[in-house]
Amino acid sequence: MSTAKLILDGNECEMPIVEGTEGERAFDITSLRSQTKYITLDPGFANTGSCQSAITFIDGEKGILRYRGYDIEDLAASARFPEVSYLLIHNHLPDQSELTEWRRKLTLNSLIHESMLNFFDHFPPTSHPMSILTAMVSALPAFYPDMEDEDTNIIRLLAKAKSIAAVAYKKSIGEPIVYPRSDYSYMANFLRMMFATPAEPYEISEVIENALNLLLIVHADHEQNCSTSTVRMTGSSQASMYASISAGICALSGPLHGGANQAVLEMLERILEDGGDYKKYVELAKDRDSGFRLMGFGHRVYKNFDPRARILKKACDEVLKELGIEDPLLDIAKNLEEVALSDDFFVQRKLYPNVDFYSGIIYRALGIPTNMFTVMFALGRMPGWIAHWREMRQDPTNRIYRPRQIYIGETHRKFVPVWER
Ligand code: SDX
């Protein structure tokens, strides 16, 4: 086995080199502190691998994204979201009978416990649906206590998360909730629960169903991103899957992460209201003191292009055309992208559109309100979070996540009681 040698204070220590199936290499520092008393320091973990995983592979330089070895472009073009969820969780594509059974279980587990529905009435109508989703996911074990059967919990979470999202939306607009149908698919049930009303039975449009399918697939996993690392961190203490994923939903809500899709739409609307002067906002984003960032731009891993952004940009045009929608925000987004990609500030920093830059325009075209965009991201990422939680829990070498630190506070001081100070 090849090793890396480190010489510290005249002492040499060797660390084994680890190589993955795609040729990625790391040196394993498990024994660093015991050999040298040193630790590593890597704020944001930009250079630190937290685990070895077989779920998703990303090559940030080449713009490659694969779920269990399958290219995102192929899955986005030909698969359905339930199938991709199965693949991520079970590490193989389902055969016809496995897929039929998986879909059946997803549909039959779509109902939310009637006592749980009362919860929704106690959230103010102005509550952000991400707060409701977080609360309801962590409350699930209170209503479905048989925690021992992991496969049942997995199906329950996947199936009920979409129902929780739809009920949260209905409550926020003061409309009666719509119950799932046992003859409807995951996607059709979600759309109907979101948009059907007692007056208007919602006609499931194939264009909308396919667009939603695409959006959920491209969000389904992304290796050790902030929210998935949160799920693994939380699960490493042997917290339940529901608790771990509720923590992941919280991490996703931040505007630097999943909250960016809502922030992108708000940014585009701000530019439109400001006369559409997108060049002004590109300049603003270059001024560090402005506190303004081009939301939906940049990525810790992708340094040439985010393959998901390419897929969604193409889908934007197709979906809006098929729905007969002219959205000025799409023109602003395309102009922003064009100007930024030819501007040295962005080129030097390798800042390109990421998955969040175009997704909101499609969600908007589907009739999904802006404050539900990050909930949609969470619904897409649910199978990825589950797959990572399960992989971590099945790993016999897994240890509770407990990073070290370098202390920079006060050195020892003697305590003096207040009456003597
Ligand atoms: C997601 O990790 C994942 O895989 C996440 C995700 C997933 O699927 O799970 O892909 C989903 O979260 C996508 C990212 C969504 N967030 C945004 O769109 C918010 C805007 N982008 C950023 O704030 C930023 O680019 C991050 C958070 C995405 C990445 O942050 P990094 O890697 O820590 O980069 P950085 O903040 O250190 O920026 C490096 C430089 C800085 O300038 P300098 O100090 O060199 O002068 O680039 C600048 C930054 O100021 N910069 C930006 C910018 N992003 C980075 N400047 C203007 N606009 C931006 N969007």
CSV table of C-alpha atoms and ligand atoms in Angstrom, one decimal:
chain,number,residue,atom,x,y,z
A,1,MET,CA,0.0,0.0,0.0
A,2,SER,CA,1.4,3.5,-0.9
A,3,THR,CA,1.8,6.0,1.9
A,4,ALA,CA,2.2,9.7,2.5
A,5,LYS,CA,5.1,10.8,4.7
A,6,LEU,CA,4.8,13.9,6.9
A,7,ILE,CA,7.8,15.3,8.7
A,8,LEU,CA,6.8,17.3,11.8
A,9,ASP,CA,9.2,18.6,14.5
A,10,GLY,CA,11.8,16.2,13.0
A,11,ASN,CA,9.6,13.2,13.3
A,12,GLU,CA,8.4,11.4,10.3
A,13,CYS,CA,4.9,9.8,10.2
A,14,GLU,CA,3.4,7.7,7.5
A,15,MET,CA,-0.2,7.7,6.5
A,16,PRO,CA,-1.8,5.2,4.1
A,17,ILE,CA,-3.1,6.4,0.7
A,18,VAL,CA,-6.7,5.6,0.0
A,19,GLU,CA,-7.9,5.4,-3.6
A,20,GLY,CA,-11.5,5.2,-4.8
A,21,THR,CA,-13.0,3.4,-7.7
A,22,GLU,CA,-12.9,6.6,-9.8
A,23,GLY,CA,-9.2,7.3,-9.0
A,24,GLU,CA,-9.8,9.9,-6.3
A,25,ARG,CA,-7.0,9.8,-3.7
A,26,ALA,CA,-6.7,10.7,-0.1
A,27,PHE,CA,-4.2,10.1,2.7
A,28,ASP,CA,-5.9,8.6,5.7
A,29,ILE,CA,-5.1,10.7,8.8
A,30,THR,CA,-6.8,8.4,11.4
A,31,SER,CA,-3.5,8.0,13.2
A,32,LEU,CA,-2.2,11.6,12.7
A,33,ARG,CA,-2.9,12.8,16.3
A,34,SER,CA,-1.7,9.7,18.0
A,35,GLN,CA,1.6,9.8,16.0
A,36,THR,CA,2.2,13.6,16.0
A,37,LYS,CA,-0.1,15.3,18.5
A,38,TYR,CA,-1.1,17.5,15.5
A,39,ILE,CA,-4.6,17.8,14.0
A,40,THR,CA,-5.6,19.2,10.6
A,41,LEU,CA,-7.5,22.4,10.2
A,42,ASP,CA,-9.8,22.8,7.2
A,43,PRO,CA,-12.6,25.4,7.7
A,44,GLY,CA,-15.6,24.4,5.6
A,45,PHE,CA,-14.0,21.0,5.0
A,46,ALA,CA,-13.1,22.0,1.4
A,47,ASN,CA,-10.2,19.5,1.4
A,48,THR,CA,-11.4,16.9,3.9
A,49,GLY,CA,-13.2,13.7,3.1
A,50,SER,CA,-15.6,12.7,6.0
A,51,CYS,CA,-16.3,9.2,4.7
A,52,GLN,CA,-16.0,6.7,1.9
A,53,SER,CA,-19.3,6.4,0.0
A,54,ALA,CA,-20.7,4.3,-2.9
A,55,ILE,CA,-23.8,6.4,-3.6
A,56,THR,CA,-22.9,9.4,-5.8
A,57,PHE,CA,-19.8,10.4,-7.7
A,58,ILE,CA,-19.1,14.0,-8.7
A,59,ASP,CA,-16.2,15.1,-10.9
A,60,GLY,CA,-16.2,18.9,-10.4
A,61,GLU,CA,-13.7,19.6,-13.1
A,62,LYS,CA,-15.4,17.5,-15.8
A,63,GLY,CA,-19.0,18.3,-14.7
A,64,ILE,CA,-19.8,14.6,-14.1
A,65,LEU,CA,-22.6,13.6,-11.7
A,66,ARG,CA,-23.5,9.9,-11.3
A,67,TYR,CA,-26.0,8.2,-9.0
A,68,ARG,CA,-24.7,4.6,-8.3
A,69,GLY,CA,-22.7,4.8,-11.5
A,70,TYR,CA,-25.5,6.1,-13.8
A,71,ASP,CA,-25.0,9.5,-15.5
A,72,ILE,CA,-27.5,12.2,-14.3
A,73,GLU,CA,-28.1,13.0,-18.0
A,74,ASP,CA,-29.4,9.5,-18.7
A,75,LEU,CA,-31.5,9.3,-15.5
A,76,ALA,CA,-33.0,12.8,-16.2
A,77,ALA,CA,-33.8,11.8,-19.8
A,78,SER,CA,-35.3,8.3,-19.2
A,79,ALA,CA,-36.0,7.5,-15.5
A,80,ARG,CA,-38.8,8.3,-13.1
A,81,PHE,CA,-38.2,9.7,-9.7
A,82,PRO,CA,-39.5,6.6,-7.7
A,83,GLU,CA,-37.1,4.5,-9.8
A,84,VAL,CA,-34.2,6.8,-9.0
A,85,SER,CA,-35.1,6.8,-5.3
A,86,TYR,CA,-35.0,3.0,-5.3
A,87,LEU,CA,-31.6,3.0,-7.1
A,88,LEU,CA,-30.1,5.4,-4.6
A,89,ILE,CA,-31.4,3.5,-1.6
A,90,HIS,CA,-30.9,-0.1,-2.8
A,91,ASN,CA,-27.9,0.4,-5.1
A,92,HIS,CA,-29.5,-1.2,-8.1
A,93,LEU,CA,-32.3,-0.2,-10.6
A,94,PRO,CA,-35.5,-2.1,-9.7
A,95,ASP,CA,-36.8,-4.7,-12.1
A,96,GLN,CA,-40.5,-4.3,-13.2
A,97,SER,CA,-41.9,-6.2,-10.2
A,98,GLU,CA,-39.7,-4.4,-7.7
A,99,LEU,CA,-40.7,-1.1,-9.2
A,100,THR,CA,-44.4,-1.9,-9.2
A,101,GLU,CA,-44.2,-2.9,-5.5
A,102,TRP,CA,-42.2,0.2,-4.6
A,103,ARG,CA,-44.6,2.5,-6.3
A,104,ARG,CA,-47.6,0.7,-4.7
A,105,LYS,CA,-46.0,1.2,-1.2
A,106,LEU,CA,-45.2,4.8,-2.0
A,107,THR,CA,-48.9,5.4,-2.9
A,108,LEU,CA,-50.4,3.5,0.0
A,109,ASN,CA,-48.2,5.3,2.5
A,110,SER,CA,-49.2,8.7,1.4
A,111,LEU,CA,-51.8,9.4,4.0
A,112,ILE,CA,-50.9,11.5,7.0
A,113,HIS,CA,-52.1,10.3,10.5
A,114,GLU,CA,-55.4,12.2,11.2
A,115,SER,CA,-54.1,13.3,14.6
A,116,MET,CA,-51.0,14.7,12.9
A,117,LEU,CA,-53.2,16.9,10.6
A,118,ASN,CA,-54.2,18.8,13.7
A,119,PHE,CA,-50.6,20.0,14.0
A,120,PHE,CA,-51.0,22.0,10.8
A,121,ASP,CA,-53.8,24.1,12.3
A,122,HIS,CA,-51.5,25.5,15.0
A,123,PHE,CA,-48.9,26.9,12.6
A,124,PRO,CA,-49.6,30.5,11.7
A,125,PRO,CA,-50.5,30.7,8.0
A,126,THR,CA,-47.4,32.8,7.4
A,127,SER,CA,-45.1,29.9,8.6
A,128,HIS,CA,-42.4,29.0,6.1
A,129,PRO,CA,-43.2,25.5,4.7
A,130,MET,CA,-39.6,24.4,5.5
A,131,SER,CA,-40.3,25.0,9.2
A,132,ILE,CA,-43.4,22.9,8.9
A,133,LEU,CA,-41.6,20.1,7.0
A,134,THR,CA,-38.8,20.0,9.6
A,135,ALA,CA,-41.3,19.8,12.5
A,136,MET,CA,-43.5,17.2,10.9
A,137,VAL,CA,-40.7,14.9,9.8
A,138,SER,CA,-39.2,14.9,13.3
A,139,ALA,CA,-42.8,14.3,14.7
A,140,LEU,CA,-43.4,11.2,12.5
A,141,PRO,CA,-42.1,8.7,15.0
A,142,ALA,CA,-44.6,10.0,17.5
A,143,PHE,CA,-47.4,8.9,15.2
A,144,TYR,CA,-45.7,5.9,13.7
A,145,PRO,CA,-43.7,4.4,16.6
A,146,ASP,CA,-42.7,1.1,15.1
A,147,MET,CA,-39.2,2.3,14.5
A,148,GLU,CA,-37.6,-1.1,14.1
A,149,ASP,CA,-38.6,-1.9,10.6
A,150,GLU,CA,-36.2,0.4,8.6
A,151,ASP,CA,-37.7,-0.4,5.2
A,152,THR,CA,-41.2,0.6,6.3
A,153,ASN,CA,-39.8,3.8,7.9
A,154,ILE,CA,-38.0,4.6,4.6
A,155,ILE,CA,-41.2,4.2,2.5
A,156,ARG,CA,-43.2,6.1,5.1
A,157,LEU,CA,-40.8,9.0,5.0
A,158,LEU,CA,-40.6,9.2,1.2
A,159,ALA,CA,-44.3,8.9,0.8
A,160,LYS,CA,-45.4,11.2,3.6
A,161,ALA,CA,-42.9,14.0,3.0
A,162,LYS,CA,-44.7,15.0,-0.2
A,163,SER,CA,-48.1,14.8,1.5
A,164,ILE,CA,-46.7,17.0,4.4
A,165,ALA,CA,-45.5,19.5,1.8
A,166,ALA,CA,-48.8,19.6,0.0
A,167,VAL,CA,-50.8,20.0,3.2
A,168,ALA,CA,-48.5,22.8,4.4
A,169,TYR,CA,-49.2,24.6,1.1
A,170,LYS,CA,-53.0,24.1,1.3
A,171,LYS,CA,-53.0,25.4,4.9
A,172,SER,CA,-51.0,28.4,3.9
A,173,ILE,CA,-53.5,29.5,1.3
A,174,GLY,CA,-56.6,28.5,3.5
A,175,GLU,CA,-57.8,25.8,1.2
A,176,PRO,CA,-59.1,22.4,2.3
A,177,ILE,CA,-56.6,19.7,2.2
A,178,VAL,CA,-56.8,17.1,-0.6
A,179,TYR,CA,-56.4,13.4,0.3
A,180,PRO,CA,-54.1,11.2,-1.8
A,181,ARG,CA,-55.7,8.7,-4.1
A,182,SER,CA,-54.8,5.0,-4.1
A,183,ASP,CA,-54.8,4.9,-7.9
A,184,TYR,CA,-52.4,7.8,-8.3
A,185,SER,CA,-48.6,7.8,-8.6
A,186,TYR,CA,-46.2,9.6,-6.3
A,187,MET,CA,-46.0,12.6,-8.7
A,188,ALA,CA,-49.7,12.7,-9.7
A,189,ASN,CA,-50.8,12.5,-6.0
A,190,PHE,CA,-48.4,15.4,-5.1
A,191,LEU,CA,-49.7,17.6,-7.9
A,192,ARG,CA,-53.3,16.8,-7.1
A,193,MET,CA,-52.8,17.3,-3.4
A,194,MET,CA,-51.2,20.7,-4.2
A,195,PHE,CA,-53.6,22.1,-6.8
A,196,ALA,CA,-57.0,20.3,-6.7
A,197,THR,CA,-59.9,22.1,-5.0
A,198,PRO,CA,-63.5,21.1,-4.2
A,199,ALA,CA,-64.5,23.3,-7.1
A,200,GLU,CA,-61.8,22.3,-9.6
A,201,PRO,CA,-60.7,18.7,-9.9
A,202,TYR,CA,-57.0,19.1,-11.0
A,203,GLU,CA,-56.2,17.6,-14.4
A,204,ILE,CA,-52.8,16.0,-14.3
A,205,SER,CA,-50.8,17.4,-17.2
A,206,GLU,CA,-48.1,15.2,-18.6
A,207,VAL,CA,-45.9,18.2,-19.3
A,208,ILE,CA,-46.1,19.3,-15.7
A,209,GLU,CA,-45.7,15.8,-14.3
A,210,ASN,CA,-42.6,15.2,-16.5
A,211,ALA,CA,-41.1,18.6,-15.5
A,212,LEU,CA,-41.6,17.8,-11.8
A,213,ASN,CA,-40.1,14.3,-12.3
A,214,LEU,CA,-37.0,15.9,-13.9
A,215,LEU,CA,-36.7,18.5,-11.1
A,216,LEU,CA,-36.9,15.8,-8.4
A,217,ILE,CA,-34.4,13.5,-10.1
A,218,VAL,CA,-31.7,16.2,-10.5
A,219,HIS,CA,-32.0,17.1,-6.8
A,220,ALA,CA,-32.0,13.5,-5.6
A,221,ASP,CA,-28.5,13.3,-4.3
A,222,HIS,CA,-25.2,15.2,-4.3
A,223,GLU,CA,-22.7,13.3,-2.1
A,224,GLN,CA,-21.4,15.1,1.0
A,225,ASN,CA,-23.1,18.5,0.6
A,226,CYS,CA,-24.0,20.5,3.7
A,227,SER,CA,-27.4,19.0,4.4
A,228,THR,CA,-26.3,15.4,3.6
A,229,SER,CA,-23.3,15.8,5.9
A,230,THR,CA,-25.7,17.1,8.6
A,231,VAL,CA,-27.8,13.9,8.1
A,232,ARG,CA,-24.7,11.8,8.5
A,233,MET,CA,-23.4,13.8,11.5
A,234,THR,CA,-26.7,13.6,13.3
A,235,GLY,CA,-27.2,9.9,12.4
A,236,SER,CA,-23.6,9.1,13.6
A,237,SER,CA,-24.9,9.5,17.2
A,238,GLN,CA,-27.4,6.8,16.4
A,239,ALA,CA,-30.2,9.3,16.2
A,240,SER,CA,-33.2,8.0,14.2
A,241,MET,CA,-33.6,8.4,10.5
A,242,TYR,CA,-36.4,10.9,11.0
A,243,ALA,CA,-34.4,13.0,13.5
A,244,SER,CA,-31.3,12.9,11.2
A,245,ILE,CA,-33.2,13.9,8.1
A,246,SER,CA,-35.1,16.6,10.0
A,247,ALA,CA,-31.7,18.1,10.8
A,248,GLY,CA,-30.8,17.8,7.1
A,249,ILE,CA,-33.9,19.8,6.2
A,250,CYS,CA,-32.8,22.6,8.5
A,251,ALA,CA,-29.3,22.7,6.9
A,252,LEU,CA,-30.9,22.8,3.5
A,253,SER,CA,-33.0,25.8,4.3
A,254,GLY,CA,-30.0,28.2,4.3
A,255,PRO,CA,-29.8,30.6,1.3
A,256,LEU,CA,-26.2,29.4,0.6
A,257,HIS,CA,-27.5,25.9,0.1
A,258,GLY,CA,-31.1,24.7,-0.8
A,259,GLY,CA,-32.6,28.1,0.1
A,260,ALA,CA,-30.8,29.5,-2.9
A,261,ASN,CA,-33.6,28.5,-5.3
A,262,GLN,CA,-36.0,30.8,-3.4
A,263,ALA,CA,-33.3,33.5,-3.2
A,264,VAL,CA,-32.6,33.3,-7.0
A,265,LEU,CA,-36.3,34.0,-7.8
A,266,GLU,CA,-36.4,36.9,-5.3
A,267,MET,CA,-33.2,38.2,-6.9
A,268,LEU,CA,-34.6,38.0,-10.4
A,269,GLU,CA,-37.9,39.6,-9.3
A,270,ARG,CA,-35.8,42.4,-7.7
A,271,ILE,CA,-33.9,43.0,-10.9
A,272,LEU,CA,-37.2,43.0,-12.9
A,273,GLU,CA,-38.7,45.5,-10.5
A,274,ASP,CA,-35.6,47.6,-10.8
A,275,GLY,CA,-36.1,48.0,-14.6
A,276,GLY,CA,-34.4,44.8,-15.6
A,277,ASP,CA,-30.9,46.3,-15.3
A,278,TYR,CA,-29.1,42.9,-14.8
A,279,LYS,CA,-25.6,44.4,-15.5
A,280,LYS,CA,-26.0,46.6,-12.4
A,281,TYR,CA,-26.5,43.4,-10.3
A,282,VAL,CA,-23.5,41.7,-11.9
A,283,GLU,CA,-21.4,44.7,-10.8
A,284,LEU,CA,-23.0,44.6,-7.4
A,285,ALA,CA,-22.1,40.9,-7.0
A,286,LYS,CA,-18.4,41.8,-7.7
A,287,ASP,CA,-18.3,44.3,-4.9
A,288,ARG,CA,-17.5,42.3,-1.7
A,289,ASP,CA,-18.8,45.2,0.4
A,290,SER,CA,-22.2,45.1,-1.2
A,291,GLY,CA,-23.2,42.0,0.7
A,292,PHE,CA,-24.9,41.0,-2.6
A,293,ARG,CA,-24.2,37.6,-4.2
A,294,LEU,CA,-25.4,36.3,-7.6
A,295,MET,CA,-27.7,33.7,-6.1
A,296,GLY,CA,-27.6,30.4,-8.0
A,297,PHE,CA,-24.0,31.0,-9.0
A,298,GLY,CA,-20.9,29.3,-7.8
A,299,HIS,CA,-20.3,25.8,-6.3
A,300,ARG,CA,-17.8,24.3,-3.9
A,301,VAL,CA,-17.2,21.3,-6.2
A,302,TYR,CA,-18.2,22.2,-9.8
A,303,LYS,CA,-15.5,24.4,-11.3
A,304,ASN,CA,-16.6,24.4,-15.0
A,305,PHE,CA,-20.3,23.7,-15.1
A,306,ASP,CA,-23.0,22.1,-13.0
A,307,PRO,CA,-24.5,19.4,-15.2
A,308,ARG,CA,-27.8,19.9,-13.5
A,309,ALA,CA,-27.9,23.5,-14.4
A,310,ARG,CA,-27.4,22.6,-18.1
A,311,ILE,CA,-30.3,20.1,-17.9
A,312,LEU,CA,-32.6,22.6,-16.2
A,313,LYS,CA,-31.7,25.5,-18.5
A,314,LYS,CA,-32.8,23.3,-21.5
A,315,ALA,CA,-35.9,22.2,-19.6
A,316,CYS,CA,-36.8,25.8,-18.8
A,317,ASP,CA,-37.2,26.6,-22.5
A,318,GLU,CA,-39.1,23.4,-23.2
A,319,VAL,CA,-41.5,23.6,-20.3
A,320,LEU,CA,-42.3,27.3,-20.7
A,321,LYS,CA,-42.9,26.7,-24.4
A,322,GLU,CA,-45.1,23.7,-23.9
A,323,LEU,CA,-47.1,25.6,-21.2
A,324,GLY,CA,-47.2,28.7,-23.4
A,325,ILE,CA,-45.6,30.8,-20.7
A,326,GLU,CA,-43.5,33.9,-21.4
A,327,ASP,CA,-41.5,34.6,-18.2
A,328,PRO,CA,-39.4,37.8,-18.2
A,329,LEU,CA,-37.4,36.3,-15.4
A,330,LEU,CA,-36.0,33.6,-17.7
A,331,ASP,CA,-34.7,36.3,-20.0
A,332,ILE,CA,-33.1,38.1,-17.1
A,333,ALA,CA,-31.6,34.8,-15.9
A,334,LYS,CA,-30.1,34.1,-19.3
A,335,ASN,CA,-28.7,37.6,-19.6
A,336,LEU,CA,-27.2,37.4,-16.2
A,337,GLU,CA,-25.6,34.1,-17.1
A,338,GLU,CA,-24.2,35.5,-20.3
A,339,VAL,CA,-22.7,38.6,-18.8
A,340,ALA,CA,-21.3,36.8,-15.7
A,341,LEU,CA,-19.7,34.0,-17.8
A,342,SER,CA,-17.7,36.6,-19.8
A,343,ASP,CA,-16.7,38.7,-16.8
A,344,ASP,CA,-13.2,38.0,-15.3
A,345,PHE,CA,-14.5,38.2,-11.7
A,346,PHE,CA,-16.7,35.2,-12.3
A,347,VAL,CA,-14.3,33.4,-14.7
A,348,GLN,CA,-11.3,33.7,-12.4
A,349,ARG,CA,-13.4,32.4,-9.4
A,350,LYS,CA,-14.9,29.7,-11.6
A,351,LEU,CA,-18.4,30.8,-10.8
A,352,TYR,CA,-21.1,29.2,-13.0
A,353,PRO,CA,-24.8,28.7,-12.7
A,354,ASN,CA,-25.6,25.8,-10.2
A,355,VAL,CA,-28.7,23.7,-9.8
A,356,ASP,CA,-30.6,26.5,-8.2
A,357,PHE,CA,-30.2,29.1,-10.9
A,358,TYR,CA,-32.9,27.8,-13.3
A,359,SER,CA,-34.9,25.4,-11.1
A,360,GLY,CA,-37.1,28.2,-9.6
A,361,ILE,CA,-38.3,29.4,-13.0
A,362,ILE,CA,-39.6,25.9,-13.8
A,363,TYR,CA,-41.2,25.5,-10.3
A,364,ARG,CA,-42.9,28.9,-10.9
A,365,ALA,CA,-44.2,27.7,-14.3
A,366,LEU,CA,-45.7,24.7,-12.6
A,367,GLY,CA,-47.6,27.0,-10.3
A,368,ILE,CA,-45.5,26.3,-7.2
A,369,PRO,CA,-45.1,29.4,-5.0
A,370,THR,CA,-41.6,30.7,-4.3
A,371,ASN,CA,-41.7,29.8,-0.6
A,372,MET,CA,-42.2,26.2,-1.5
A,373,PHE,CA,-39.1,26.0,-3.8
A,374,THR,CA,-36.8,24.7,-1.0
A,375,VAL,CA,-39.4,22.2,0.1
A,376,MET,CA,-39.3,20.9,-3.5
A,377,PHE,CA,-35.5,20.6,-3.2
A,378,ALA,CA,-36.0,18.6,0.1
A,379,LEU,CA,-38.5,16.3,-1.5
A,380,GLY,CA,-36.0,15.6,-4.3
A,381,ARG,CA,-33.1,15.1,-1.9
A,382,MET,CA,-35.1,12.8,0.5
A,383,PRO,CA,-33.9,9.5,-1.2
A,384,GLY,CA,-30.3,10.8,-1.1
A,385,TRP,CA,-30.5,11.6,2.5
A,386,ILE,CA,-32.0,8.2,3.3
A,387,ALA,CA,-29.4,6.4,1.3
A,388,HIS,CA,-26.5,8.2,3.1
A,389,TRP,CA,-28.1,7.7,6.5
A,390,ARG,CA,-28.5,4.0,5.8
A,391,GLU,CA,-24.9,3.7,4.3
A,392,MET,CA,-23.5,5.4,7.4
A,393,ARG,CA,-25.4,3.3,9.8
A,394,GLN,CA,-24.5,0.0,8.0
A,395,ASP,CA,-20.8,0.9,8.0
A,396,PRO,CA,-19.2,-1.1,10.8
A,397,THR,CA,-16.3,1.4,10.9
A,398,ASN,CA,-18.6,4.4,11.4
A,399,ARG,CA,-17.8,6.4,14.5
A,400,ILE,CA,-19.7,9.3,16.0
A,401,TYR,CA,-18.7,12.5,14.2
A,402,ARG,CA,-16.7,14.6,16.7
A,403,PRO,CA,-14.3,17.0,14.9
A,404,ARG,CA,-11.4,18.6,16.9
A,405,GLN,CA,-10.6,22.4,17.0
A,406,ILE,CA,-7.8,24.8,17.6
A,407,TYR,CA,-8.6,26.8,20.7
A,408,ILE,CA,-7.9,30.6,20.3
A,409,GLY,CA,-9.6,31.9,23.5
A,410,GLU,CA,-8.2,33.1,26.8
A,411,THR,CA,-5.5,31.1,28.5
A,412,HIS,CA,-6.0,30.1,32.1
A,413,ARG,CA,-7.4,32.8,34.5
A,414,LYS,CA,-8.0,32.4,38.2
A,415,PHE,CA,-11.7,33.0,39.2
A,416,VAL,CA,-12.2,36.0,41.5
A,417,PRO,CA,-15.6,36.1,43.3
A,418,VAL,CA,-17.6,39.2,42.3
A,419,TRP,CA,-17.3,40.8,45.8
A,420,GLU,CA,-13.5,40.8,45.3
A,421,ARG,CA,-13.5,42.2,41.7
B,1,SDX,C1,-26.3,24.0,-3.5
B,1,SDX,O1,-22.5,21.3,-2.0
B,1,SDX,C2,-23.4,20.9,-2.8
B,1,SDX,O2,-23.4,19.9,-3.5
B,1,SDX,C3,-24.7,21.8,-2.8
B,1,SDX,C4,-25.7,21.6,-3.8
B,1,SDX,C5,-26.4,20.2,-3.6
B,1,SDX,O3,-27.0,19.7,-4.6
B,1,SDX,O4,-26.5,19.8,-2.5
B,1,SDX,O5,-25.2,21.6,-5.1
B,1,SDX,C6,-26.9,22.6,-3.8
B,1,SDX,O6,-26.3,24.4,-2.3
B,1,SDX,C7,-25.9,24.8,-4.6
B,1,SDX,C8,-25.3,26.2,-4.2
B,1,SDX,C9,-26.5,27.1,-3.9
B,1,SDX,N1,-26.0,28.4,-3.3
B,1,SDX,C10,-26.0,29.6,-4.0
B,1,SDX,O7,-26.2,29.6,-5.2
B,1,SDX,C11,-25.6,30.8,-3.2
B,1,SDX,C12,-24.5,31.6,-3.9
B,1,SDX,N2,-23.3,30.9,-4.1
B,1,SDX,C13,-22.4,31.0,-3.0
B,1,SDX,O8,-22.6,31.7,-1.9
B,1,SDX,C14,-21.1,30.1,-3.1
B,1,SDX,O9,-20.7,30.1,-4.4
B,1,SDX,C15,-21.3,28.7,-2.5
B,1,SDX,C16,-21.9,28.7,-1.2
B,1,SDX,C17,-22.2,27.9,-3.4
B,1,SDX,C18,-19.9,28.0,-2.5
B,1,SDX,O10,-19.2,28.7,-1.5
B,1,SDX,P1,-17.6,28.5,-1.4
B,1,SDX,O11,-17.2,27.3,-2.1
B,1,SDX,O12,-17.3,28.6,0.1
B,1,SDX,O13,-17.0,29.7,-2.1
B,1,SDX,P2,-16.7,31.1,-1.4
B,1,SDX,O14,-17.9,31.7,-0.7
B,1,SDX,O15,-15.4,31.0,-0.6
B,1,SDX,O16,-16.4,32.1,-2.7
B,1,SDX,C19,-15.1,32.1,-3.4
B,1,SDX,C20,-15.0,33.4,-4.0
B,1,SDX,C21,-15.2,34.6,-3.1
B,1,SDX,O17,-14.6,35.8,-3.6
B,1,SDX,P3,-13.1,36.2,-3.1
B,1,SDX,O18,-13.0,36.0,-1.6
B,1,SDX,O19,-12.2,35.2,-3.8
B,1,SDX,O20,-12.9,37.6,-3.6
B,1,SDX,O21,-16.1,33.6,-5.0
B,1,SDX,C22,-17.0,34.6,-4.6
B,1,SDX,C23,-16.7,34.9,-3.1
B,1,SDX,O22,-17.0,36.2,-2.7
B,1,SDX,N3,-18.3,34.1,-4.8
B,1,SDX,C24,-19.3,34.8,-5.3
B,1,SDX,C25,-20.4,33.9,-5.4
B,1,SDX,N4,-20.1,32.7,-5.0
B,1,SDX,C26,-18.8,32.9,-4.6
B,1,SDX,N5,-19.4,36.1,-5.7
B,1,SDX,C27,-20.6,36.5,-6.2
B,1,SDX,N6,-21.7,35.7,-6.3
B,1,SDX,C28,-21.6,34.4,-5.9
B,1,SDX,N7,-22.7,33.6,-6.1
